[in-house]
Amino acid sequence: MTRRIAYQGEPGANSHQVCKQHYPDWETVPCASFEDVFAVVESGEADLAMIPIDNSIAGRVADIHHFLPGSGLHIIAEHFLRIRFHLLGVPGSSLDTITTVHSHVHALGQCRKVIREHGLKPVIAGDTAGAAREVAELGDPTQAAISPPLAAEIYGLDVLAEDIEDEEHNTTRFVVLSPDLVQAPSGNGPVVTSFIFNVRNLPAALYKALGGFATNGVNMTKLESYMVGGEFIATQFLAEVDGHPDDVGLKRALEELAFFTTDVKILGVYPADPFRAEVSR
């Protein structure tokens, strides 16, 4: 029986690319929104979800932090994808014929140099791969798309320019979500633990809550806050640390965290992607 993995976007999107790269034998399920991705996994229509959570240029991906805590899904893996954008046009078009370029607002912002160099008029599309589809459907040699390389193959477009992104370090971190809690074993390589917690609305509550990680030698790699339920007095935090909850240091830190918070929920304990070791050298 074929297993299915869901992602947000149209075929050819970066999320589709990372699915094909790490789950090549799985059926991919494109979804119009992140909410739809969570829904198809929660309903059992798909086995896993591939979700972008951070980008090295744009920062955190909106909405994910609100969907994840209440979804009942668990992080079981992470994957980093170097983001590559190509300038695509219909067969027969060239850099001399194109006047307008379509893409997602973030992609347009990340490829300003080529847009300015060729004097192109940017048009915002809902999705990078969707922009490629729209250009293919138009069949107009004056129209181009900024899209991932996979989109050229899927929609039969010519590559007019490769790797046009302004920054070479443009990288997106994806997490794989599962309805089943599958924790990486302890003592079998680097592990990341993701969790959420709420602090009481008291002076120095966050300072006290995090103190145990410093005193126990636990490296915290992410700490983000956001409002919950539209209330200004209730702040939820998403944190990630190096290590396994069974490790002595992290176990003690989590126990201390519980004293100063109203709720602690482990979202996932999963192998660290080798990319982390590469960038820390």
mmCIF file of C-alpha atoms in Angstrom:
data_model
loop_
_atom_site.group_PDB
_atom_site.id
_atom_site.type_symbol
_atom_site.label_atom_id
_atom_site.label_comp_id
_atom_site.label_asym_id
_atom_site.label_seq_id
_atom_site.Cartn_x
_atom_site.Cartn_y
_atom_site.Cartn_z
ATOM 1 C CA MET A 1 0.000 0.000 0.000
ATOM 2 C CA THR A 2 1.465 3.362 -1.072
ATOM 3 C CA ARG A 3 2.163 5.764 1.751
ATOM 4 C CA ARG A 4 1.295 9.433 1.323
ATOM 5 C CA ILE A 5 2.967 12.646 2.450
ATOM 6 C CA ALA A 6 1.176 16.016 2.292
ATOM 7 C CA TYR A 7 2.661 19.466 1.648
ATOM 8 C CA GLN A 8 1.432 23.009 1.080
ATOM 9 C CA GLY A 9 1.693 24.354 -2.445
ATOM 10 C CA GLU A 10 1.346 23.208 -6.020
ATOM 11 C CA PRO A 11 3.411 20.472 -7.698
ATOM 12 C CA GLY A 12 6.930 21.764 -8.239
ATOM 13 C CA ALA A 13 7.083 23.829 -5.034
ATOM 14 C CA ASN A 14 10.074 23.613 -2.701
ATOM 15 C CA SER A 15 7.984 21.569 -0.279
ATOM 16 C CA HIS A 16 7.309 19.100 -3.105
ATOM 17 C CA GLN A 17 11.035 18.991 -3.866
ATOM 18 C CA VAL A 18 12.017 18.112 -0.288
ATOM 19 C CA CYS A 19 9.314 15.412 -0.186
ATOM 20 C CA LYS A 20 10.716 13.798 -3.344
ATOM 21 C CA GLN A 21 14.249 14.061 -1.989
ATOM 22 C CA HIS A 22 13.609 12.317 1.344
ATOM 23 C CA TYR A 23 10.517 10.214 0.556
ATOM 24 C CA PRO A 24 11.042 9.283 -3.112
ATOM 25 C CA ASP A 25 8.729 6.250 -3.057
ATOM 26 C CA TRP A 26 5.830 8.027 -1.365
ATOM 27 C CA GLU A 27 2.819 9.581 -3.070
ATOM 28 C CA THR A 28 2.858 13.355 -2.579
ATOM 29 C CA VAL A 29 -0.379 15.184 -1.727
ATOM 30 C CA PRO A 30 -0.440 18.912 -2.623
ATOM 31 C CA CYS A 31 -2.669 21.102 -0.439
ATOM 32 C CA ALA A 32 -3.871 24.650 -0.906
ATOM 33 C CA SER A 33 -3.093 25.802 2.655
ATOM 34 C CA PHE A 34 -1.206 24.763 5.774
ATOM 35 C CA GLU A 35 -4.547 24.194 7.466
ATOM 36 C CA ASP A 36 -5.428 21.683 4.748
ATOM 37 C CA VAL A 37 -2.097 19.887 5.245
ATOM 38 C CA PHE A 38 -2.769 19.409 8.940
ATOM 39 C CA ALA A 39 -6.338 18.318 8.209
ATOM 40 C CA VAL A 40 -5.446 15.554 5.736
ATOM 41 C CA VAL A 41 -2.919 14.047 8.151
ATOM 42 C CA GLU A 42 -5.246 14.314 11.139
ATOM 43 C CA SER A 43 -7.997 12.600 9.113
ATOM 44 C CA GLY A 44 -5.712 9.788 7.957
ATOM 45 C CA GLU A 45 -5.845 10.755 4.268
ATOM 46 C CA ALA A 46 -2.055 11.200 4.422
ATOM 47 C CA ASP A 47 0.485 9.504 6.672
ATOM 48 C CA LEU A 48 2.887 12.413 7.151
ATOM 49 C CA ALA A 49 3.200 16.147 6.498
ATOM 50 C CA MET A 50 6.213 18.100 5.270
ATOM 51 C CA ILE A 51 6.033 21.624 6.679
ATOM 52 C CA PRO A 52 8.448 24.574 6.334
ATOM 53 C CA ILE A 53 9.072 26.144 9.714
ATOM 54 C CA ASP A 54 12.027 28.541 9.279
ATOM 55 C CA ASN A 55 13.860 30.320 6.471
ATOM 56 C CA SER A 56 17.346 31.799 6.799
ATOM 57 C CA ILE A 57 16.188 35.064 5.176
ATOM 58 C CA ALA A 58 12.466 35.429 5.899
ATOM 59 C CA GLY A 59 12.547 34.005 9.436
ATOM 60 C CA ARG A 60 9.787 31.841 10.841
ATOM 61 C CA VAL A 61 6.947 30.688 8.634
ATOM 62 C CA ALA A 62 3.673 32.297 9.683
ATOM 63 C CA ASP A 63 0.756 30.219 11.028
ATOM 64 C CA ILE A 64 2.729 27.024 11.689
ATOM 65 C CA HIS A 65 3.332 27.913 15.331
ATOM 66 C CA HIS A 66 -0.403 28.340 15.840
ATOM 67 C CA PHE A 67 -1.474 25.132 14.084
ATOM 68 C CA LEU A 68 1.147 22.829 15.565
ATOM 69 C CA PRO A 69 0.424 22.927 19.334
ATOM 70 C CA GLY A 70 -3.239 21.956 19.013
ATOM 71 C CA SER A 71 -2.931 19.631 16.036
ATOM 72 C CA GLY A 72 -2.068 16.437 17.889
ATOM 73 C CA LEU A 73 0.777 15.867 15.417
ATOM 74 C CA HIS A 74 4.384 15.206 16.403
ATOM 75 C CA ILE A 75 7.698 16.223 14.842
ATOM 76 C CA ILE A 76 9.604 13.089 13.840
ATOM 77 C CA ALA A 77 12.297 14.508 11.542
ATOM 78 C CA GLU A 78 13.814 17.684 10.158
ATOM 79 C CA HIS A 79 15.304 18.448 6.752
ATOM 80 C CA PHE A 80 17.123 21.516 5.438
ATOM 81 C CA LEU A 81 16.753 22.528 1.792
ATOM 82 C CA ARG A 82 19.010 24.981 0.004
ATOM 83 C CA ILE A 83 16.510 27.164 -1.842
ATOM 84 C CA ARG A 84 17.224 27.533 -5.545
ATOM 85 C CA PHE A 85 15.203 29.716 -7.902
ATOM 86 C CA HIS A 86 15.332 29.627 -11.698
ATOM 87 C CA LEU A 87 13.879 32.125 -14.156
ATOM 88 C CA LEU A 88 11.458 30.164 -16.328
ATOM 89 C CA GLY A 89 9.679 30.982 -19.574
ATOM 90 C CA VAL A 90 7.628 29.233 -22.216
ATOM 91 C CA PRO A 91 9.541 27.432 -25.007
ATOM 92 C CA GLY A 92 10.857 30.008 -27.453
ATOM 93 C CA SER A 93 11.105 32.815 -24.906
ATOM 94 C CA SER A 94 14.408 34.381 -23.842
ATOM 95 C CA LEU A 95 15.838 37.034 -21.565
ATOM 96 C CA ASP A 96 15.243 39.486 -24.434
ATOM 97 C CA THR A 97 11.517 38.705 -24.804
ATOM 98 C CA ILE A 98 10.349 38.664 -21.176
ATOM 99 C CA THR A 99 8.969 41.831 -19.574
ATOM 100 C CA THR A 100 6.988 40.503 -16.598
ATOM 101 C CA VAL A 101 7.869 38.003 -13.882
ATOM 102 C CA HIS A 102 5.448 36.101 -11.623
ATOM 103 C CA SER A 103 6.201 34.539 -8.241
ATOM 104 C CA HIS A 104 5.411 34.425 -4.543
ATOM 105 C CA VAL A 105 6.088 37.712 -2.762
ATOM 106 C CA HIS A 106 8.990 36.209 -0.784
ATOM 107 C CA ALA A 107 10.642 34.799 -3.918
ATOM 108 C CA LEU A 108 10.327 38.157 -5.684
ATOM 109 C CA GLY A 109 11.961 39.795 -2.674
ATOM 110 C CA GLN A 110 14.779 37.239 -2.686
ATOM 111 C CA CYS A 111 15.555 37.756 -6.400
ATOM 112 C CA ARG A 112 15.616 41.546 -6.632
ATOM 113 C CA LYS A 113 18.929 41.734 -8.493
ATOM 114 C CA VAL A 114 17.821 39.816 -11.587
ATOM 115 C CA ILE A 115 14.473 41.627 -11.647
ATOM 116 C CA ARG A 116 16.231 44.992 -11.542
ATOM 117 C CA GLU A 117 18.943 43.947 -14.023
ATOM 118 C CA HIS A 118 16.409 43.006 -16.700
ATOM 119 C CA GLY A 119 13.846 45.707 -15.864
ATOM 120 C CA LEU A 120 11.085 43.180 -15.214
ATOM 121 C CA LYS A 121 7.668 44.028 -13.811
ATOM 122 C CA PRO A 122 6.987 41.799 -10.763
ATOM 123 C CA VAL A 123 3.559 40.209 -10.351
ATOM 124 C CA ILE A 124 2.698 38.508 -7.062
ATOM 125 C CA ALA A 125 1.430 34.925 -7.274
ATOM 126 C CA GLY A 126 0.155 32.725 -4.481
ATOM 127 C CA ASP A 127 2.893 30.137 -4.887
ATOM 128 C CA THR A 128 6.231 29.813 -6.692
ATOM 129 C CA ALA A 129 5.194 26.621 -8.473
ATOM 130 C CA GLY A 130 1.754 28.095 -9.165
ATOM 131 C CA ALA A 131 3.477 30.990 -10.904
ATOM 132 C CA ALA A 132 5.182 28.514 -13.243
ATOM 133 C CA ARG A 133 1.867 26.850 -13.998
ATOM 134 C CA GLU A 134 0.251 30.215 -14.738
ATOM 135 C CA VAL A 135 3.047 31.187 -17.148
ATOM 136 C CA ALA A 136 2.791 27.826 -18.907
ATOM 137 C CA GLU A 137 -0.967 28.295 -19.296
ATOM 138 C CA LEU A 138 -0.555 31.830 -20.667
ATOM 139 C CA GLY A 139 1.865 30.686 -23.371
ATOM 140 C CA ASP A 140 3.151 34.247 -23.669
ATOM 141 C CA PRO A 141 6.906 34.722 -24.343
ATOM 142 C CA THR A 142 6.833 38.053 -22.484
ATOM 143 C CA GLN A 143 5.843 36.351 -19.217
ATOM 144 C CA ALA A 144 8.283 34.548 -16.906
ATOM 145 C CA ALA A 145 8.219 32.885 -13.498
ATOM 146 C CA ILE A 146 10.640 32.666 -10.615
ATOM 147 C CA SER A 147 10.226 29.080 -9.471
ATOM 148 C CA PRO A 148 12.131 26.054 -8.144
ATOM 149 C CA PRO A 149 13.922 23.896 -10.754
ATOM 150 C CA LEU A 150 11.372 21.081 -10.369
ATOM 151 C CA ALA A 151 8.619 23.360 -11.707
ATOM 152 C CA ALA A 152 10.363 23.695 -15.082
ATOM 153 C CA GLU A 153 10.231 19.920 -15.513
ATOM 154 C CA ILE A 154 6.613 19.592 -14.418
ATOM 155 C CA TYR A 155 5.184 22.447 -16.501
ATOM 156 C CA GLY A 156 7.410 22.137 -19.578
ATOM 157 C CA LEU A 157 9.112 25.510 -19.255
ATOM 158 C CA ASP A 158 12.559 26.584 -20.431
ATOM 159 C CA VAL A 159 15.184 27.689 -17.910
ATOM 160 C CA LEU A 160 16.219 31.206 -18.914
ATOM 161 C CA ALA A 161 18.586 31.728 -15.950
ATOM 162 C CA GLU A 162 19.693 29.438 -13.138
ATOM 163 C CA ASP A 163 20.143 30.113 -9.421
ATOM 164 C CA ILE A 164 19.016 33.725 -9.525
ATOM 165 C CA GLU A 165 18.457 34.157 -5.782
ATOM 166 C CA ASP A 166 20.333 37.106 -4.256
ATOM 167 C CA GLU A 167 21.728 35.168 -1.284
ATOM 168 C CA GLU A 168 23.457 31.800 -1.615
ATOM 169 C CA HIS A 169 22.715 30.925 2.015
ATOM 170 C CA ASN A 170 18.947 30.944 1.406
ATOM 171 C CA THR A 171 17.870 27.779 3.224
ATOM 172 C CA THR A 172 14.542 26.527 4.547
ATOM 173 C CA ARG A 173 14.148 24.145 7.447
ATOM 174 C CA PHE A 174 11.294 21.651 7.125
ATOM 175 C CA VAL A 175 9.845 19.395 9.804
ATOM 176 C CA VAL A 176 8.051 16.102 9.211
ATOM 177 C CA LEU A 177 4.837 15.684 11.193
ATOM 178 C CA SER A 178 3.204 12.398 12.173
ATOM 179 C CA PRO A 179 0.059 11.494 14.130
ATOM 180 C CA ASP A 180 2.215 8.951 15.976
ATOM 181 C CA LEU A 181 4.812 9.952 18.551
ATOM 182 C CA VAL A 182 8.065 8.441 17.296
ATOM 183 C CA GLN A 183 11.026 9.520 19.414
ATOM 184 C CA ALA A 184 14.621 9.117 18.320
ATOM 185 C CA PRO A 185 16.577 6.789 20.605
ATOM 186 C CA SER A 186 18.984 8.233 23.127
ATOM 187 C CA GLY A 187 22.711 7.757 22.578
ATOM 188 C CA ASN A 188 22.461 7.215 18.824
ATOM 189 C CA GLY A 189 23.730 10.507 17.423
ATOM 190 C CA PRO A 190 22.718 14.176 17.812
ATOM 191 C CA VAL A 191 19.077 14.745 18.723
ATOM 192 C CA VAL A 192 16.823 17.818 18.790
ATOM 193 C CA THR A 193 13.964 18.193 21.274
ATOM 194 C CA SER A 194 11.145 20.641 20.465
ATOM 195 C CA PHE A 195 8.615 21.715 23.081
ATOM 196 C CA ILE A 196 6.153 24.456 23.984
ATOM 197 C CA PHE A 197 5.409 26.024 27.339
ATOM 198 C CA ASN A 198 3.475 28.870 28.929
ATOM 199 C CA VAL A 199 4.878 31.075 31.672
ATOM 200 C CA ARG A 200 2.918 32.759 34.409
ATOM 201 C CA ASN A 201 2.473 36.512 34.061
ATOM 202 C CA LEU A 202 4.942 37.260 36.846
ATOM 203 C CA PRO A 203 8.193 39.262 37.017
ATOM 204 C CA ALA A 204 11.253 37.204 36.017
ATOM 205 C CA ALA A 205 9.103 34.126 35.264
ATOM 206 C CA LEU A 206 10.811 33.489 31.935
ATOM 207 C CA TYR A 207 14.264 34.072 33.426
ATOM 208 C CA LYS A 208 13.607 31.528 36.151
ATOM 209 C CA ALA A 209 12.024 29.056 33.728
ATOM 210 C CA LEU A 210 15.077 29.066 31.473
ATOM 211 C CA GLY A 211 17.698 29.107 34.195
ATOM 212 C CA GLY A 212 17.784 25.319 34.424
ATOM 213 C CA PHE A 213 18.989 24.981 30.839
ATOM 214 C CA ALA A 214 22.021 27.169 31.523
ATOM 215 C CA THR A 215 22.941 25.527 34.837
ATOM 216 C CA ASN A 216 22.603 22.045 33.316
ATOM 217 C CA GLY A 217 24.668 22.855 30.230
ATOM 218 C CA VAL A 218 21.849 22.467 27.689
ATOM 219 C CA ASN A 219 22.208 24.381 24.431
ATOM 220 C CA MET A 220 18.957 26.125 23.424
ATOM 221 C CA THR A 221 18.861 26.736 19.672
ATOM 222 C CA LYS A 222 15.417 28.341 19.364
ATOM 223 C CA LEU A 223 13.113 30.386 21.588
ATOM 224 C CA GLU A 224 10.108 32.140 20.065
ATOM 225 C CA SER A 225 7.085 33.710 21.690
ATOM 226 C CA TYR A 226 3.583 34.368 20.412
ATOM 227 C CA MET A 227 0.209 35.287 21.828
ATOM 228 C CA VAL A 228 -2.402 32.664 22.605
ATOM 229 C CA GLY A 229 -6.139 33.172 22.170
ATOM 230 C CA GLY A 230 -5.760 36.892 21.501
ATOM 231 C CA GLU A 231 -4.783 37.559 25.129
ATOM 232 C CA PHE A 232 -1.944 39.919 25.930
ATOM 233 C CA ILE A 233 -1.295 38.311 29.316
ATOM 234 C CA ALA A 234 -0.776 34.744 28.074
ATOM 235 C CA THR A 235 2.377 34.142 26.091
ATOM 236 C CA GLN A 236 3.328 30.759 24.697
ATOM 237 C CA PHE A 237 6.898 29.863 23.850
ATOM 238 C CA LEU A 238 8.267 27.417 21.310
ATOM 239 C CA ALA A 239 11.740 26.176 22.218
ATOM 240 C CA GLU A 240 14.267 23.754 20.766
ATOM 241 C CA VAL A 241 17.316 22.343 22.464
ATOM 242 C CA ASP A 242 20.148 19.994 21.646
ATOM 243 C CA GLY A 243 19.763 16.690 23.423
ATOM 244 C CA HIS A 244 17.339 13.932 24.434
ATOM 245 C CA PRO A 245 14.879 14.183 27.367
ATOM 246 C CA ASP A 246 16.525 11.048 28.792
ATOM 247 C CA ASP A 247 19.892 12.840 28.973
ATOM 248 C CA VAL A 248 20.606 13.792 32.575
ATOM 249 C CA GLY A 249 21.152 17.496 31.890
ATOM 250 C CA LEU A 250 18.037 18.004 29.759
ATOM 251 C CA LYS A 251 15.920 15.879 32.084
ATOM 252 C CA ARG A 252 16.818 18.122 35.024
ATOM 253 C CA ALA A 253 16.299 21.288 32.967
ATOM 254 C CA LEU A 254 12.792 20.195 31.954
ATOM 255 C CA GLU A 255 11.969 19.372 35.575
ATOM 256 C CA GLU A 256 13.027 22.886 36.622
ATOM 257 C CA LEU A 257 11.063 24.380 33.729
ATOM 258 C CA ALA A 258 7.889 22.735 35.035
ATOM 259 C CA PHE A 259 8.150 24.653 38.339
ATOM 260 C CA PHE A 260 7.779 28.033 36.650
ATOM 261 C CA THR A 261 5.351 27.271 33.831
ATOM 262 C CA THR A 262 1.687 26.367 33.473
ATOM 263 C CA ASP A 263 2.218 23.763 30.789
ATOM 264 C CA VAL A 264 5.076 21.937 29.049
ATOM 265 C CA LYS A 265 4.416 19.813 25.970
ATOM 266 C CA ILE A 266 7.041 17.889 24.017
ATOM 267 C CA LEU A 267 6.362 18.280 20.284
ATOM 268 C CA GLY A 268 9.100 15.963 19.096
ATOM 269 C CA VAL A 269 12.402 14.248 19.788
ATOM 270 C CA TYR A 270 14.105 13.610 16.459
ATOM 271 C CA PRO A 271 17.523 13.166 14.814
ATOM 272 C CA ALA A 272 19.384 16.391 14.068
ATOM 273 C CA ASP A 273 19.849 16.930 10.339
ATOM 274 C CA PRO A 274 23.552 16.706 9.315
ATOM 275 C CA PHE A 275 23.205 20.262 7.978
ATOM 276 C CA ARG A 276 23.426 21.540 11.564
ATOM 277 C CA ALA A 277 26.914 20.113 11.967
ATOM 278 C CA GLU A 278 28.024 21.569 8.622
ATOM 279 C CA VAL A 279 27.007 25.154 9.421
ATOM 280 C CA SER A 280 28.511 25.027 12.931
ATOM 281 C CA ARG A 281 32.023 24.288 11.657
#
